[in-house]
């Protein structure tokens, strides 16, 4: 590879930038997002798309232009299967549903891989074939949206808390993939996707690697279908095409190369989140009857623009290689976190009129505004000055750590484990702050 | 291969002519026995004889060429051939397995479903087995056009099976309907074929069809003269194609996604425009001018014949595209570029120009299809293009045009389109719903493609 270092990650710049813009707009337009129920339901709504995007990424990595257009109909197929089996009373237990969902996904994907390997037709034709067949059979199993999801699943889709089982599935799926990337198998997969002939010559057993990539995709689709069933609490055979097209858009937006060999789970996650946020932001504007059309138009434009921008990335990367995606994430993250905090706490503080000169000392005058409630966030009573000092110290410490990480990471070849840890802490911190401030006792925004 | 192939041996020519005449005579007799109009019977007899004669000659020439080629290279292979039952198995195992599976399926269905036990089903089964033998044993003789040959056999077999199983399948109305729908699909596929020949794909076609459909009615509703609106829609379609081509040129591997995004954007934009100031979101109502209805409706009239002009339009267009691809510089350059970009560019063919042109043609034809569909349905509806998302691709693929580029042609696609439409008509005829049709189409594409469009093993590519 002649590209500069960090070429895998450079493609993340676009989705990160877009994410920052979209989160800001989304929070300003719809402050409900920044609350426990708001965030919880956002996760539940976005989860099927995110998992479908993971599945697409996994097979796209395998190369040969594998775009599994059938991912949406497959998801819908598993969805209607779960609902139908539940309706018949055959499979109702959690274990059974998971086995069925993941089983169908894996079996389909293994068949897909075997056809590519043995029959050796272009993957796009196999995907097309699967798309038509699955879309058809979905309508046969369940002619129109309906049916009921298993009882235990109903509570999953309520979304009144962040820590729902759906989040657990997402975290496990993401974590599982990250663990997988450490294995040599993943390196083989990437190598095969990048140049199958070279990989074959180097002794990679490409058939097994390809099947492996598809099995992982099948697991992701199965999990996605479970999340989707929990979300709509019924069966819907009609949404397959939309899901496919949205997931393809998300994959492309996330910087995954459909030609194979390049793609990260962070990118897929960012891409899917962005697409969810586009839908969310658009929903806050009242377009009336043309709502759906505007969404369609914007999806299309996003797809085109992200493709064109991805083409520019190597060119731009040559000149501004000093900006790493991590640094961009940090800087933009701080800005966005500021906006989020501002929005979510806007009504927490009473409006204080100008304090007359001479009343109280300077510190009291300029730095400390009395909070509305008496309750302290952590149950420890601190004077306003003490709290300010603590926060400032923590802030300076965090800044130092972060600067250090930025400097180290800029010279590193790939995004290290420490960097991941810092990002994770950062996200958790943001969530904690949002959770604390949107708590009803603190005058949170949600009623 | 020339347009009118004639075998070298006169005996074969005479035999072919006799064969065609005999079949024609049978048709002639049957036609009069059924009490058809004399003009109709004569017309169909002439067409049958001519087509059969051409086809038989084509096969004969292919065999002659093959024999000549075998005679040259035969000595080298001779010692490698095995003898005995083993070799029969080794050479035909796929065929034997496929035939056995079909037999098994037939027996199982016959044993379990009593209404299935009819004579027509038995005939259909035998025809299917015969197709398999034909497809495997005879198609190998054709080095080029193998897919077209298989497609033709499948087409003929489908017609035979349908004629036996479905009442009124060969009636004039049904044939007209099949041809009309084939025309819509065929026109939409023309651009897809050109694009596929260059190794690209155009997924914006269904969206452009839908957008042209509602856009045309909207323009007519605004008071634009219908003929001008018609032309305008086609030009805008071409412009969309132009954008597709220009933007996907540097991203040829991802042309699929690029055109998909373009299609989304176009469909969204047109719907927004047509919805402004209208309380029917997305749907457009208006009056379709009579000439447009006549152009595409089932009861359309061409020069006094009760055939929709769209069918004639498709026939003319097919001939034009096939001839242009075969004989014009533009057509040859498309093949050159699709076959090997680098060589083509070294002899001075501008890749950009032909790539963009292929997409422009694709966009314009998609818009034309959308406009014609408006005449057929009489009302604007964005979803009218939806079935074309994959059927255009399926028709191209079933016809045998390689999606990797450089091999195939519009003639193949015409066969693919006819196969799809006849199959669809057959499935409707035996009472299957749209969902089942979709399912069967999906399952059918794979084996069809697997018969002739397999890529070499990675071992062979190193």
CSV table of C-alpha atoms in Angstrom, one decimal, chain B residues 11-458:
chain,number,residue,atom,x,y,z
B,11,UNK,CA,-28.4,-31.1,-48.8
B,12,UNK,CA,-28.7,-29.5,-45.3
B,13,UNK,CA,-30.3,-26.4,-46.8
B,14,UNK,CA,-32.9,-28.5,-48.6
B,15,UNK,CA,-33.5,-30.6,-45.5
B,16,UNK,CA,-34.0,-27.4,-43.4
B,17,UNK,CA,-36.4,-26.0,-45.9
B,18,UNK,CA,-38.4,-29.2,-46.0
B,19,UNK,CA,-38.5,-29.2,-42.2
B,20,UNK,CA,-39.7,-25.7,-42.1
B,21,UNK,CA,-42.3,-26.3,-44.8
B,22,UNK,CA,-43.7,-29.4,-43.0
B,23,UNK,CA,-44.1,-27.6,-39.7
B,24,UNK,CA,-45.6,-24.6,-41.6
B,25,UNK,CA,-48.0,-27.0,-43.4
B,26,UNK,CA,-49.1,-28.5,-40.1
B,27,UNK,CA,-49.8,-25.0,-38.7
B,28,UNK,CA,-51.7,-24.2,-42.0
B,29,UNK,CA,-53.9,-27.2,-41.6
B,30,UNK,CA,-54.6,-26.6,-37.9
B,31,UNK,CA,-55.3,-23.0,-38.5
B,32,UNK,CA,-58.0,-23.7,-41.0
B,33,UNK,CA,-59.4,-26.5,-38.9
B,34,UNK,CA,-59.8,-24.0,-36.1
B,35,UNK,CA,-61.7,-21.7,-38.4
B,36,UNK,CA,-59.4,-18.8,-38.4
B,37,UNK,CA,-59.4,-16.0,-41.0
B,38,UNK,CA,-57.6,-17.1,-44.1
B,39,UNK,CA,-55.3,-14.0,-44.1
B,40,UNK,CA,-54.3,-14.7,-40.5
B,41,UNK,CA,-53.5,-18.3,-41.3
B,42,UNK,CA,-51.4,-17.4,-44.3
B,43,UNK,CA,-49.5,-14.7,-42.5
B,44,UNK,CA,-48.7,-16.9,-39.6
B,45,UNK,CA,-47.6,-19.8,-41.8
B,46,UNK,CA,-45.2,-17.5,-43.7
B,47,UNK,CA,-43.7,-16.2,-40.5
B,48,UNK,CA,-43.4,-19.7,-39.0
B,49,UNK,CA,-41.7,-21.1,-42.1
B,50,UNK,CA,-39.3,-18.2,-42.4
B,51,UNK,CA,-38.3,-18.2,-38.7
B,52,UNK,CA,-37.9,-22.0,-38.6
B,53,UNK,CA,-35.8,-22.0,-41.8
B,54,UNK,CA,-33.5,-19.3,-40.4
B,55,UNK,CA,-33.2,-21.0,-37.1
B,56,UNK,CA,-32.4,-24.4,-38.6
B,57,UNK,CA,-29.8,-22.9,-40.8
B,58,UNK,CA,-28.3,-21.2,-37.9
B,59,UNK,CA,-28.0,-24.4,-36.0
B,60,UNK,CA,-26.6,-26.2,-39.0
B,61,UNK,CA,-23.9,-23.6,-39.6
B,62,UNK,CA,-22.9,-23.7,-36.0
B,63,UNK,CA,-22.5,-27.5,-36.2
B,64,UNK,CA,-20.5,-27.2,-39.4
B,65,UNK,CA,-18.1,-24.6,-37.8
B,66,UNK,CA,-17.8,-26.7,-34.8
B,67,UNK,CA,-16.9,-29.8,-36.7
B,68,UNK,CA,-14.4,-28.0,-38.7
B,69,UNK,CA,-12.8,-26.6,-35.6
B,70,UNK,CA,-12.8,-30.1,-34.0
B,71,UNK,CA,-11.1,-31.6,-37.0
B,72,UNK,CA,-8.3,-29.1,-36.5
B,73,UNK,CA,-7.8,-29.5,-32.8
B,74,UNK,CA,-9.1,-33.0,-32.5
B,75,UNK,CA,-5.9,-34.9,-32.6
B,76,UNK,CA,-4.5,-33.2,-29.6
B,77,UNK,CA,-7.4,-34.1,-27.3
B,78,UNK,CA,-7.9,-37.6,-28.6
B,79,UNK,CA,-5.7,-39.4,-26.2
B,80,UNK,CA,-7.1,-37.6,-23.2
B,81,UNK,CA,-10.6,-39.0,-23.6
B,82,UNK,CA,-11.7,-41.7,-21.2
B,83,UNK,CA,-13.7,-44.7,-22.3
B,84,UNK,CA,-16.6,-46.7,-20.8
B,85,UNK,CA,-19.3,-45.9,-18.3
B,86,UNK,CA,-17.1,-43.8,-16.1
B,87,UNK,CA,-16.5,-41.3,-18.8
B,88,UNK,CA,-20.2,-41.1,-19.5
B,89,UNK,CA,-20.7,-40.3,-15.8
B,90,UNK,CA,-17.8,-37.9,-15.7
B,91,UNK,CA,-18.9,-36.0,-18.7
B,92,UNK,CA,-22.6,-35.8,-17.8
B,93,UNK,CA,-22.9,-35.8,-14.1
B,94,UNK,CA,-24.4,-32.4,-13.7
B,95,UNK,CA,-27.0,-33.3,-16.4
B,96,UNK,CA,-27.8,-36.7,-14.8
B,97,UNK,CA,-28.1,-35.2,-11.3
B,98,UNK,CA,-30.3,-32.4,-12.6
B,99,UNK,CA,-32.6,-34.8,-14.5
B,100,UNK,CA,-32.8,-37.1,-11.6
B,101,UNK,CA,-33.7,-34.3,-9.2
B,102,UNK,CA,-36.4,-33.1,-11.6
B,103,UNK,CA,-37.8,-36.6,-11.9
B,104,UNK,CA,-37.8,-36.9,-8.1
B,105,UNK,CA,-39.6,-33.6,-7.7
B,106,UNK,CA,-42.2,-34.7,-10.3
B,107,UNK,CA,-42.8,-38.0,-8.7
B,108,UNK,CA,-43.1,-36.5,-5.2
B,109,UNK,CA,-45.6,-33.9,-6.4
B,110,UNK,CA,-47.6,-36.4,-8.4
B,111,UNK,CA,-47.7,-38.8,-5.5
B,112,UNK,CA,-48.9,-36.2,-3.0
B,113,UNK,CA,-51.1,-33.9,-5.0
B,114,UNK,CA,-53.9,-35.7,-6.8
B,115,UNK,CA,-55.0,-32.7,-9.0
B,116,UNK,CA,-51.5,-32.6,-10.4
B,117,UNK,CA,-52.0,-35.9,-12.2
B,118,UNK,CA,-52.9,-34.6,-15.6
B,119,UNK,CA,-51.7,-35.3,-19.1
B,120,UNK,CA,-50.6,-31.7,-19.6
B,121,UNK,CA,-48.4,-31.8,-16.5
B,122,UNK,CA,-46.8,-35.0,-17.8
B,123,UNK,CA,-46.1,-33.3,-21.1
B,124,UNK,CA,-44.7,-30.3,-19.3
B,125,UNK,CA,-42.4,-32.5,-17.3
B,126,UNK,CA,-41.1,-34.3,-20.4
B,127,UNK,CA,-40.5,-31.0,-22.1
B,128,UNK,CA,-38.5,-29.8,-19.1
B,129,UNK,CA,-36.4,-32.9,-19.2
B,130,UNK,CA,-35.9,-32.4,-22.9
B,131,UNK,CA,-34.8,-28.8,-22.3
B,132,UNK,CA,-32.2,-30.0,-19.8
B,133,UNK,CA,-30.7,-32.5,-22.3
B,134,UNK,CA,-30.8,-29.9,-25.0
B,135,UNK,CA,-29.3,-27.2,-22.9
B,136,UNK,CA,-26.4,-29.4,-21.8
B,137,UNK,CA,-25.7,-31.4,-24.9
B,138,UNK,CA,-26.4,-29.1,-27.7
B,139,UNK,CA,-25.5,-25.7,-26.3
B,140,UNK,CA,-21.9,-26.7,-26.0
B,141,UNK,CA,-21.7,-26.6,-29.7
B,142,UNK,CA,-22.2,-22.9,-29.7
B,143,UNK,CA,-19.1,-21.1,-28.6
B,144,UNK,CA,-20.8,-17.7,-28.9
B,145,UNK,CA,-24.4,-17.1,-28.3
B,146,UNK,CA,-24.7,-20.1,-26.1
B,147,UNK,CA,-26.9,-18.1,-23.7
B,148,UNK,CA,-29.1,-16.9,-26.5
B,149,UNK,CA,-29.5,-20.5,-27.6
B,150,UNK,CA,-30.5,-21.7,-24.1
B,151,UNK,CA,-32.7,-18.6,-23.7
B,152,UNK,CA,-34.5,-19.5,-27.0
B,153,UNK,CA,-35.0,-23.1,-26.0
B,154,UNK,CA,-36.4,-22.1,-22.6
B,155,UNK,CA,-38.6,-19.6,-24.4
B,156,UNK,CA,-40.0,-22.2,-26.8
B,157,UNK,CA,-40.4,-24.7,-24.0
B,158,UNK,CA,-42.3,-22.2,-21.9
B,159,UNK,CA,-44.6,-21.3,-24.8
B,160,UNK,CA,-45.3,-25.0,-25.4
B,161,UNK,CA,-45.9,-25.8,-21.7
B,162,UNK,CA,-48.1,-22.7,-21.3
B,163,UNK,CA,-50.1,-23.5,-24.4
B,164,UNK,CA,-50.8,-27.0,-23.0
B,165,UNK,CA,-51.6,-25.9,-19.5
B,166,UNK,CA,-53.3,-22.6,-19.8
B,167,UNK,CA,-56.5,-22.0,-21.7
B,168,UNK,CA,-56.3,-19.2,-24.2
B,169,UNK,CA,-52.5,-18.7,-23.8
B,170,UNK,CA,-52.0,-18.4,-27.5
B,171,UNK,CA,-55.0,-16.2,-28.0
B,172,UNK,CA,-54.4,-12.9,-29.8
B,173,UNK,CA,-55.2,-10.9,-26.7
B,174,UNK,CA,-52.8,-12.7,-24.5
B,175,UNK,CA,-50.0,-12.6,-27.0
B,176,UNK,CA,-50.6,-8.9,-27.4
B,177,UNK,CA,-50.5,-8.4,-23.7
B,178,UNK,CA,-47.3,-10.3,-23.3
B,179,UNK,CA,-45.7,-8.4,-26.2
B,180,UNK,CA,-46.9,-5.0,-24.8
B,181,UNK,CA,-45.4,-5.7,-21.4
B,182,UNK,CA,-42.3,-7.1,-23.0
B,183,UNK,CA,-42.0,-3.8,-25.0
B,184,UNK,CA,-42.0,-1.7,-21.8
B,185,UNK,CA,-39.4,-3.9,-20.2
B,186,UNK,CA,-37.5,-4.2,-23.4
B,187,UNK,CA,-37.2,-0.4,-24.0
B,188,UNK,CA,-36.2,0.1,-20.4
B,189,UNK,CA,-33.6,-2.6,-20.8
B,190,UNK,CA,-31.9,-1.1,-23.9
B,191,UNK,CA,-29.9,1.3,-21.8
B,192,UNK,CA,-29.2,-1.2,-19.1
B,193,UNK,CA,-27.7,-3.5,-21.8
B,194,UNK,CA,-25.4,-0.7,-23.1
B,195,UNK,CA,-24.3,0.2,-19.6
B,196,UNK,CA,-23.7,-3.5,-18.7
B,197,UNK,CA,-21.6,-3.9,-21.8
B,198,UNK,CA,-19.3,-1.3,-20.5
B,199,UNK,CA,-19.2,-3.0,-17.1
B,200,UNK,CA,-21.5,-0.6,-15.3
B,201,UNK,CA,-25.0,-0.9,-13.9
B,202,UNK,CA,-27.8,1.6,-13.8
B,203,UNK,CA,-30.1,1.2,-10.9
B,204,UNK,CA,-31.7,4.6,-11.4
B,205,UNK,CA,-33.9,3.2,-14.2
B,206,UNK,CA,-37.0,2.4,-12.0
B,207,UNK,CA,-36.9,5.8,-10.3
B,208,UNK,CA,-36.5,7.6,-13.6
B,209,UNK,CA,-39.5,5.6,-15.0
B,210,UNK,CA,-41.6,6.6,-12.0
B,211,UNK,CA,-40.5,10.2,-12.1
B,212,UNK,CA,-41.1,10.5,-15.8
B,213,UNK,CA,-44.5,8.9,-15.3
B,214,UNK,CA,-45.7,11.5,-12.8
B,215,UNK,CA,-43.6,14.3,-14.3
B,216,UNK,CA,-45.2,14.0,-17.7
B,217,UNK,CA,-48.7,14.1,-16.4
B,218,UNK,CA,-47.8,17.1,-14.2
B,219,UNK,CA,-46.4,19.0,-17.2
B,220,UNK,CA,-49.4,18.2,-19.2
B,221,UNK,CA,-51.6,19.4,-16.3
B,222,UNK,CA,-49.6,22.6,-16.3
B,223,UNK,CA,-50.7,23.3,-19.8
B,224,UNK,CA,-47.5,22.4,-21.7
B,225,UNK,CA,-48.3,21.0,-25.1
B,226,UNK,CA,-48.3,17.2,-24.7
B,227,UNK,CA,-45.8,16.5,-27.5
B,228,UNK,CA,-43.4,19.0,-26.1
B,229,UNK,CA,-43.8,17.6,-22.6
B,230,UNK,CA,-43.2,14.2,-23.9
B,231,UNK,CA,-39.9,15.3,-25.6
B,232,UNK,CA,-39.0,17.3,-22.5
B,233,UNK,CA,-39.4,14.4,-20.2
B,234,UNK,CA,-37.1,12.2,-22.5
B,235,UNK,CA,-34.5,15.0,-22.6
B,236,UNK,CA,-34.6,15.4,-18.8
B,237,UNK,CA,-34.2,11.6,-18.6
B,238,UNK,CA,-31.1,11.9,-20.8
B,239,UNK,CA,-29.8,14.7,-18.5
B,240,UNK,CA,-30.2,12.5,-15.5
B,241,UNK,CA,-28.3,9.8,-17.3
B,242,UNK,CA,-25.6,12.4,-18.1
B,243,UNK,CA,-25.2,13.2,-14.5
B,244,UNK,CA,-25.1,9.5,-13.6
B,245,UNK,CA,-22.4,8.9,-16.2
B,246,UNK,CA,-20.2,11.9,-15.3
B,247,UNK,CA,-20.4,11.2,-11.5
B,248,UNK,CA,-19.9,7.5,-11.7
B,249,UNK,CA,-17.0,7.7,-14.3
B,250,UNK,CA,-14.3,7.9,-11.6
B,251,UNK,CA,-16.1,5.4,-9.4
B,252,UNK,CA,-17.0,2.7,-11.9
B,253,UNK,CA,-16.8,0.0,-9.3
B,254,UNK,CA,-19.5,1.7,-7.3
B,255,UNK,CA,-21.7,2.8,-10.3
B,256,UNK,CA,-24.4,0.6,-8.8
B,257,UNK,CA,-24.6,2.7,-5.6
B,258,UNK,CA,-24.1,6.0,-7.3
B,259,UNK,CA,-27.0,5.5,-9.7
B,260,UNK,CA,-29.2,4.2,-6.8
B,261,UNK,CA,-28.5,7.5,-4.9
B,262,UNK,CA,-29.3,9.4,-8.1
B,263,UNK,CA,-32.5,7.6,-8.5
B,264,UNK,CA,-33.5,8.3,-4.9
B,265,UNK,CA,-32.8,12.0,-5.3
B,266,UNK,CA,-34.6,12.2,-8.7
B,267,UNK,CA,-37.7,10.4,-7.4
B,268,UNK,CA,-37.8,12.5,-4.2
B,269,UNK,CA,-37.3,15.8,-6.0
B,270,UNK,CA,-40.0,15.1,-8.7
B,271,UNK,CA,-42.5,14.0,-6.1
B,272,UNK,CA,-41.8,17.2,-4.1
B,273,UNK,CA,-42.3,19.3,-7.1
B,274,UNK,CA,-45.5,17.6,-8.2
B,275,UNK,CA,-46.9,17.7,-4.6
B,276,UNK,CA,-46.5,21.4,-4.1
B,277,UNK,CA,-50.0,22.9,-4.3
B,278,UNK,CA,-51.7,19.6,-4.5
B,279,UNK,CA,-53.6,17.8,-1.8
B,280,UNK,CA,-52.8,14.4,-3.2
B,281,UNK,CA,-49.3,13.8,-2.1
B,282,UNK,CA,-47.3,11.9,-4.6
B,283,UNK,CA,-50.2,11.1,-6.9
B,284,UNK,CA,-50.9,13.2,-9.9
B,285,UNK,CA,-54.2,13.3,-11.6
B,286,UNK,CA,-54.9,14.6,-15.1
B,287,UNK,CA,-56.0,13.8,-18.5
B,288,UNK,CA,-53.8,11.8,-20.8
B,289,UNK,CA,-53.9,13.0,-24.4
B,290,UNK,CA,-55.6,10.4,-26.7
B,291,UNK,CA,-52.6,9.9,-28.9
B,292,UNK,CA,-50.5,8.9,-25.9
B,293,UNK,CA,-53.1,6.5,-24.7
B,294,UNK,CA,-53.3,5.0,-28.2
B,295,UNK,CA,-49.5,4.7,-28.2
B,296,UNK,CA,-49.4,2.3,-25.3
B,297,UNK,CA,-52.8,1.1,-24.3
B,298,UNK,CA,-53.9,-2.5,-25.0
B,299,UNK,CA,-56.5,-1.3,-27.5
B,300,UNK,CA,-54.1,0.9,-29.4
B,301,UNK,CA,-54.1,0.9,-33.2
B,302,UNK,CA,-51.1,1.0,-35.5
B,303,UNK,CA,-51.8,1.8,-39.2
B,304,UNK,CA,-55.2,0.2,-38.9
B,305,UNK,CA,-53.9,-2.9,-37.2
B,306,UNK,CA,-55.2,-3.4,-33.6
B,307,UNK,CA,-51.7,-3.6,-32.2
B,308,UNK,CA,-50.4,-1.0,-29.8
B,309,UNK,CA,-47.7,1.1,-31.5
B,310,UNK,CA,-45.4,0.5,-28.6
B,311,UNK,CA,-44.8,-3.0,-29.8
B,312,UNK,CA,-43.8,-1.7,-33.2
B,313,UNK,CA,-41.7,1.0,-31.6
B,314,UNK,CA,-39.9,-1.7,-29.6
B,315,UNK,CA,-39.3,-3.9,-32.7
B,316,UNK,CA,-37.8,-0.9,-34.6
B,317,UNK,CA,-35.8,0.1,-31.6
B,318,UNK,CA,-34.4,-3.4,-31.1
B,319,UNK,CA,-33.4,-3.7,-34.7
B,320,UNK,CA,-31.7,-0.2,-34.5
B,321,UNK,CA,-29.9,-1.0,-31.3
B,322,UNK,CA,-28.8,-4.5,-32.5
B,323,UNK,CA,-27.5,-3.2,-35.8
B,324,UNK,CA,-25.9,-0.2,-34.2
B,325,UNK,CA,-24.1,-2.3,-31.7
B,326,UNK,CA,-22.9,-4.7,-34.4
B,327,UNK,CA,-22.0,-2.4,-37.2
B,328,UNK,CA,-21.5,1.2,-36.0
B,329,UNK,CA,-18.2,2.5,-34.7
B,330,UNK,CA,-20.0,3.4,-31.5
B,331,UNK,CA,-21.2,-0.1,-30.9
B,332,UNK,CA,-17.8,-1.7,-31.6
B,333,UNK,CA,-16.1,0.8,-29.3
B,334,UNK,CA,-18.5,-0.1,-26.5
B,335,UNK,CA,-17.4,-3.8,-26.9
B,336,UNK,CA,-13.8,-2.8,-27.1
B,337,UNK,CA,-14.0,-0.7,-23.9
B,338,UNK,CA,-16.0,-3.4,-22.1
B,339,UNK,CA,-13.6,-6.1,-23.1
B,340,UNK,CA,-10.4,-4.3,-22.2
B,341,UNK,CA,-10.2,-0.7,-21.1
B,342,UNK,CA,-6.6,-0.3,-21.5
B,343,UNK,CA,-6.2,-1.6,-25.0
B,344,UNK,CA,-9.2,0.4,-26.1
B,345,UNK,CA,-7.8,3.6,-24.7
B,346,UNK,CA,-4.4,2.9,-26.3
B,347,UNK,CA,-6.0,2.9,-29.7
B,348,UNK,CA,-7.5,6.2,-28.9
B,349,UNK,CA,-11.1,5.5,-27.8
B,350,UNK,CA,-12.3,8.0,-25.2
B,351,UNK,CA,-13.6,6.0,-22.3
B,352,UNK,CA,-15.3,9.0,-20.7
B,353,UNK,CA,-17.3,9.8,-23.9
B,354,UNK,CA,-18.7,6.3,-24.3
B,355,UNK,CA,-19.3,5.7,-20.7
B,356,UNK,CA,-21.3,8.9,-20.3
B,357,UNK,CA,-23.1,8.3,-23.6
B,358,UNK,CA,-24.2,4.8,-22.5
B,359,UNK,CA,-25.7,6.3,-19.3
B,360,UNK,CA,-27.4,9.2,-21.3
B,361,UNK,CA,-29.1,6.6,-23.5
B,362,UNK,CA,-30.1,4.6,-20.5
B,363,UNK,CA,-31.7,7.6,-18.8
B,364,UNK,CA,-33.5,8.7,-22.0
B,365,UNK,CA,-34.9,5.2,-22.6
B,366,UNK,CA,-36.0,4.9,-19.0
B,367,UNK,CA,-37.8,8.2,-19.3
B,368,UNK,CA,-39.4,7.0,-22.5
B,369,UNK,CA,-40.7,3.9,-20.8
B,370,UNK,CA,-42.1,6.0,-18.0
B,371,UNK,CA,-43.9,8.2,-20.5
B,372,UNK,CA,-45.3,5.2,-22.4
B,373,UNK,CA,-46.4,3.6,-19.1
B,374,UNK,CA,-48.4,6.8,-18.5
B,375,UNK,CA,-50.3,6.2,-21.8
B,376,UNK,CA,-50.9,2.6,-20.7
B,377,UNK,CA,-52.2,3.3,-17.3
B,378,UNK,CA,-53.8,6.7,-17.8
B,379,UNK,CA,-52.8,7.9,-14.4
B,380,UNK,CA,-49.5,9.1,-12.8
B,381,UNK,CA,-48.0,6.8,-10.1
B,382,UNK,CA,-44.5,6.9,-8.9
B,383,UNK,CA,-44.5,3.2,-8.0
B,384,UNK,CA,-45.0,2.2,-11.6
B,385,UNK,CA,-41.2,1.8,-12.0
B,386,UNK,CA,-40.7,-0.4,-8.9
B,387,UNK,CA,-40.9,-3.7,-10.7
B,388,UNK,CA,-38.2,-2.5,-13.1
B,389,UNK,CA,-35.6,-2.2,-10.3
B,390,UNK,CA,-34.5,-5.8,-10.7
B,391,UNK,CA,-36.3,-7.0,-13.8
B,392,UNK,CA,-34.2,-4.9,-16.1
B,393,UNK,CA,-31.1,-6.4,-14.5
B,394,UNK,CA,-32.7,-9.9,-14.6
B,395,UNK,CA,-33.5,-9.6,-18.3
B,396,UNK,CA,-30.0,-8.5,-19.1
B,397,UNK,CA,-28.5,-11.3,-17.0
B,398,UNK,CA,-30.8,-14.0,-18.2
B,399,UNK,CA,-30.2,-13.0,-21.8
B,400,UNK,CA,-26.5,-13.6,-21.2
B,401,UNK,CA,-24.9,-10.2,-21.3
B,402,UNK,CA,-22.0,-10.3,-19.0
B,403,UNK,CA,-22.2,-7.7,-16.1
B,404,UNK,CA,-18.4,-7.5,-16.2
B,405,UNK,CA,-18.7,-6.0,-19.7
B,406,UNK,CA,-17.5,-6.7,-23.2
B,407,UNK,CA,-19.8,-9.7,-24.0
B,408,UNK,CA,-23.4,-9.8,-24.9
B,409,UNK,CA,-25.7,-7.6,-26.8
B,410,UNK,CA,-29.2,-6.3,-27.1
B,411,UNK,CA,-30.4,-9.3,-29.1
B,412,UNK,CA,-29.7,-11.4,-26.0
B,413,UNK,CA,-31.6,-9.0,-23.8
B,414,UNK,CA,-34.6,-9.2,-26.1
B,415,UNK,CA,-34.6,-13.0,-25.5
B,416,UNK,CA,-34.2,-12.4,-21.8
B,417,UNK,CA,-37.1,-10.0,-21.8
B,418,UNK,CA,-39.4,-12.4,-23.7
B,419,UNK,CA,-38.4,-15.3,-21.3
B,420,UNK,CA,-39.3,-13.2,-18.3
B,421,UNK,CA,-42.6,-12.0,-19.7
B,422,UNK,CA,-43.7,-15.4,-21.0
B,423,UNK,CA,-42.8,-16.9,-17.7
B,424,UNK,CA,-44.6,-14.2,-15.8
B,425,UNK,CA,-47.7,-14.7,-18.0
B,426,UNK,CA,-47.4,-18.5,-17.4
B,427,UNK,CA,-47.2,-18.1,-13.7
B,428,UNK,CA,-50.2,-15.7,-13.7
B,429,UNK,CA,-52.0,-18.2,-15.9
B,430,UNK,CA,-51.6,-21.1,-13.5
B,431,UNK,CA,-52.9,-18.8,-10.7
B,432,UNK,CA,-49.8,-17.8,-8.8
B,433,UNK,CA,-49.8,-14.5,-7.0
B,434,UNK,CA,-47.2,-11.8,-7.6
B,435,UNK,CA,-45.3,-12.9,-4.5
B,436,UNK,CA,-44.8,-16.4,-5.8
B,437,UNK,CA,-43.8,-15.1,-9.1
B,438,UNK,CA,-41.1,-12.9,-7.5
B,439,UNK,CA,-39.9,-15.9,-5.5
B,440,UNK,CA,-39.7,-18.1,-8.6
B,441,UNK,CA,-37.9,-15.4,-10.6
B,442,UNK,CA,-35.4,-15.1,-7.9
B,443,UNK,CA,-34.7,-18.8,-7.8
B,444,UNK,CA,-34.6,-19.0,-11.6
B,445,UNK,CA,-32.0,-16.3,-12.2
B,446,UNK,CA,-29.2,-18.3,-10.5
B,447,UNK,CA,-29.4,-21.5,-12.6
B,448,UNK,CA,-29.9,-19.6,-15.8
B,449,UNK,CA,-26.8,-17.5,-15.1
B,450,UNK,CA,-24.9,-20.5,-13.8
B,451,UNK,CA,-25.4,-22.2,-17.1
B,452,UNK,CA,-23.3,-19.8,-19.0
B,453,UNK,CA,-21.8,-17.0,-17.0
B,454,UNK,CA,-19.4,-18.6,-14.5
B,455,UNK,CA,-16.1,-16.9,-13.8
B,456,UNK,CA,-13.0,-19.0,-13.7
B,457,UNK,CA,-11.7,-20.4,-10.4
B,458,UNK,CA,-9.3,-18.1,-8.6
